[in-house]
Amino acid sequence: MSVQERKERERASRERLIVATARELAEQQGWDAVTTRRLAERIEYSQPVLYSHFRGKREIIGAVALEGAAELAAALRAAASAEDGARARVTALARAYLDFAAGNPAVYDAVFQLDGGLAFANEDTPEPLKDAYAALLENLGEAAGDDVHPGLFTEVFWASLHGLATLTRAGRLPPGDTGRRVELLVDRLATI
């Protein structure tokens, strides 16, 4: 292994450490607790080293968002592929989405709530974000019905899931009724 390859590997390892530490700290104490000073202390590198990877907290949030979007896409696909029949796939996808949001609140916020400097819904959208949307579209397209554009249906269904996730987490909806909400959402929106 060349010196250059070793340095690149070490740099990639440091970057993964920064992102993992930011996620951990955000999940434990919230995003307000994630500062470059605190991250530098936790990873035992100086702030200039941290800044050599990320220009600041916004870019760190963006990195967490990209990682989280990839994880969400994988969770959605795994849940849907484990089911037979369109209705069961859509129901499993909705549950997986809500489970991901509830189980990873800081990551969910990085993807959907916070400014990570990432473009959404245009040609500059990073691949992991496009893929998370594609994981929804792949499984919701057939539920749209003949007279509704699959992308439009996916946006409305996704918005409904996002609303359920954020309202439940904020304590505005009782958490015990999540299953019934999913069934109602599938019953009323999907044409399967």
XYZ file of C-alpha atoms in Angstrom:
192
model
C 0.000 0.000 0.000
C 1.335 3.380 -0.957
C 1.623 6.303 1.446
C -1.093 8.117 -0.520
C -3.484 5.154 -0.228
C -2.855 4.920 3.507
C -3.517 8.653 3.956
C -6.740 8.412 1.959
C -7.866 5.433 4.033
C -7.064 7.299 7.269
C -8.914 10.375 6.035
C -11.988 8.318 5.148
C -11.825 6.642 8.556
C -11.664 10.029 10.329
C -14.608 11.263 8.305
C -16.674 8.198 9.238
C -15.707 8.765 12.874
C -16.849 12.403 12.745
C -20.205 11.465 11.208
C -20.766 8.550 13.608
C -19.880 10.718 16.596
C -22.185 13.510 15.419
C -25.029 11.005 15.025
C -24.399 9.525 18.431
C -24.242 12.895 20.140
C -27.351 14.138 18.319
C -29.326 11.005 19.216
C -28.278 11.308 22.869
C -28.565 15.052 23.410
C -30.103 16.623 20.308
C -28.547 18.555 17.445
C -27.955 21.636 19.589
C -25.349 19.625 21.485
C -23.422 18.913 18.284
C -20.734 21.557 17.983
C -17.389 21.385 16.229
C -15.643 21.917 19.568
C -17.501 19.039 21.187
C -16.964 16.765 18.205
C -13.245 17.555 18.148
C -13.009 16.683 21.844
C -14.938 13.434 21.431
C -12.974 12.196 18.432
C -9.712 13.394 19.982
C -8.641 15.475 17.018
C -8.198 19.229 16.830
C -10.891 21.465 15.391
C -8.686 22.263 12.360
C -8.624 18.538 11.551
C -12.407 18.445 11.766
C -12.619 21.516 9.527
C -10.368 19.790 7.001
C -13.251 17.342 6.485
C -16.306 19.567 6.948
C -16.696 23.339 6.761
C -19.004 23.271 9.761
C -22.036 21.770 11.418
C -24.228 22.249 8.351
C -22.022 19.946 6.269
C -21.909 17.411 9.092
C -25.704 17.417 9.203
C -25.663 16.908 5.427
C -23.339 13.922 5.765
C -25.587 12.397 8.429
C -28.601 13.062 6.187
C -27.027 11.232 3.246
C -26.131 8.271 5.421
C -29.606 8.286 6.962
C -31.348 8.484 3.590
C -29.423 5.415 2.423
C -30.444 3.557 5.589
C -34.068 4.615 5.171
C -34.113 3.423 1.555
C -32.697 0.047 2.607
C -35.250 -0.287 5.427
C -38.145 0.576 3.109
C -37.054 -1.882 0.452
C -36.440 -4.647 2.990
C -39.864 -4.180 4.572
C -41.702 -4.091 1.256
C -39.817 -7.029 -0.241
C -40.716 -9.214 2.735
C -44.421 -8.986 1.857
C -46.609 -10.528 -0.812
C -49.295 -8.405 -2.393
C -49.484 -4.695 -3.044
C -51.508 -3.825 0.062
C -49.181 -5.709 2.390
C -46.141 -4.057 0.749
C -47.581 -0.556 1.144
C -48.549 -1.234 4.767
C -45.095 -2.635 5.547
C -43.443 0.331 3.834
C -45.499 2.791 5.903
C -44.673 0.979 9.139
C -40.982 0.806 8.244
C -40.931 4.542 7.520
C -42.569 5.402 10.840
C -40.341 2.933 12.713
C -37.255 4.513 11.156
C -38.422 8.010 12.137
C -39.186 6.921 15.703
C -36.019 4.868 16.114
C -33.638 7.441 14.629
C -35.042 10.862 15.502
C -31.803 12.832 15.075
C -31.045 11.163 11.757
C -34.635 11.700 10.605
C -34.294 15.377 11.513
C -31.027 15.599 9.578
C -32.715 14.164 6.488
C -36.035 16.012 6.619
C -35.982 18.887 9.091
C -32.545 20.489 9.349
C -30.498 22.454 6.854
C -27.708 20.171 5.742
C -27.043 22.184 2.602
C -28.559 19.489 0.384
C -30.770 20.106 -2.620
C -34.112 18.321 -2.726
C -36.397 17.669 -5.680
C -34.094 18.879 -8.446
C -31.213 17.721 -10.620
C -28.655 18.552 -7.901
C -30.290 16.244 -5.368
C -27.664 13.796 -4.064
C -28.146 10.153 -5.003
C -28.994 8.847 -1.494
C -31.901 11.296 -1.247
C -33.129 10.342 -4.713
C -32.834 6.687 -3.764
C -34.907 7.110 -0.587
C -37.645 8.706 -2.674
C -37.282 5.942 -5.275
C -37.755 3.322 -2.534
C -41.111 4.920 -1.796
C -42.096 5.336 -5.451
C -41.197 1.734 -6.348
C -43.700 0.441 -3.840
C -46.366 3.122 -4.010
C -46.681 3.508 -7.779
C -49.168 0.686 -8.155
C -51.239 2.023 -5.241
C -51.839 5.371 -6.957
C -54.680 4.258 -9.179
C -55.145 4.714 -12.888
C -55.964 8.405 -12.879
C -53.249 9.624 -10.472
C -49.608 10.181 -11.387
C -47.480 7.764 -9.311
C -45.026 10.521 -8.339
C -47.809 12.779 -7.115
C -49.369 9.952 -5.129
C -45.976 9.123 -3.613
C -45.498 12.743 -2.549
C -48.904 12.846 -0.834
C -48.387 9.477 0.864
C -44.883 10.498 1.975
C -46.200 13.815 3.298
C -48.809 11.903 5.282
C -46.156 9.614 6.758
C -43.943 12.585 7.570
C -46.840 14.306 9.296
C -47.627 11.214 11.335
C -43.966 10.807 12.288
C -43.422 14.395 13.358
C -46.762 14.841 15.129
C -46.345 11.598 17.054
C -42.818 12.484 18.088
C -43.920 15.947 19.192
C -46.544 14.362 21.441
C -49.407 15.751 19.361
C -50.688 12.267 18.523
C -50.856 9.344 20.943
C -48.171 6.799 20.008
C -50.386 3.780 20.646
C -52.572 4.375 17.594
C -49.822 4.254 14.975
C -50.954 0.906 13.559
C -54.522 2.112 13.161
C -53.317 5.303 11.479
C -51.278 3.278 8.987
C -54.288 1.090 8.182
C -56.481 4.167 7.702
C -53.861 5.798 5.477
C -53.566 2.694 3.309
C -57.366 2.201 3.228
C -58.168 5.777 2.226
C -55.293 6.705 -0.077
C -54.203 3.524 -1.797
C -56.337 1.941 -4.534
C -55.122 -1.588 -3.852
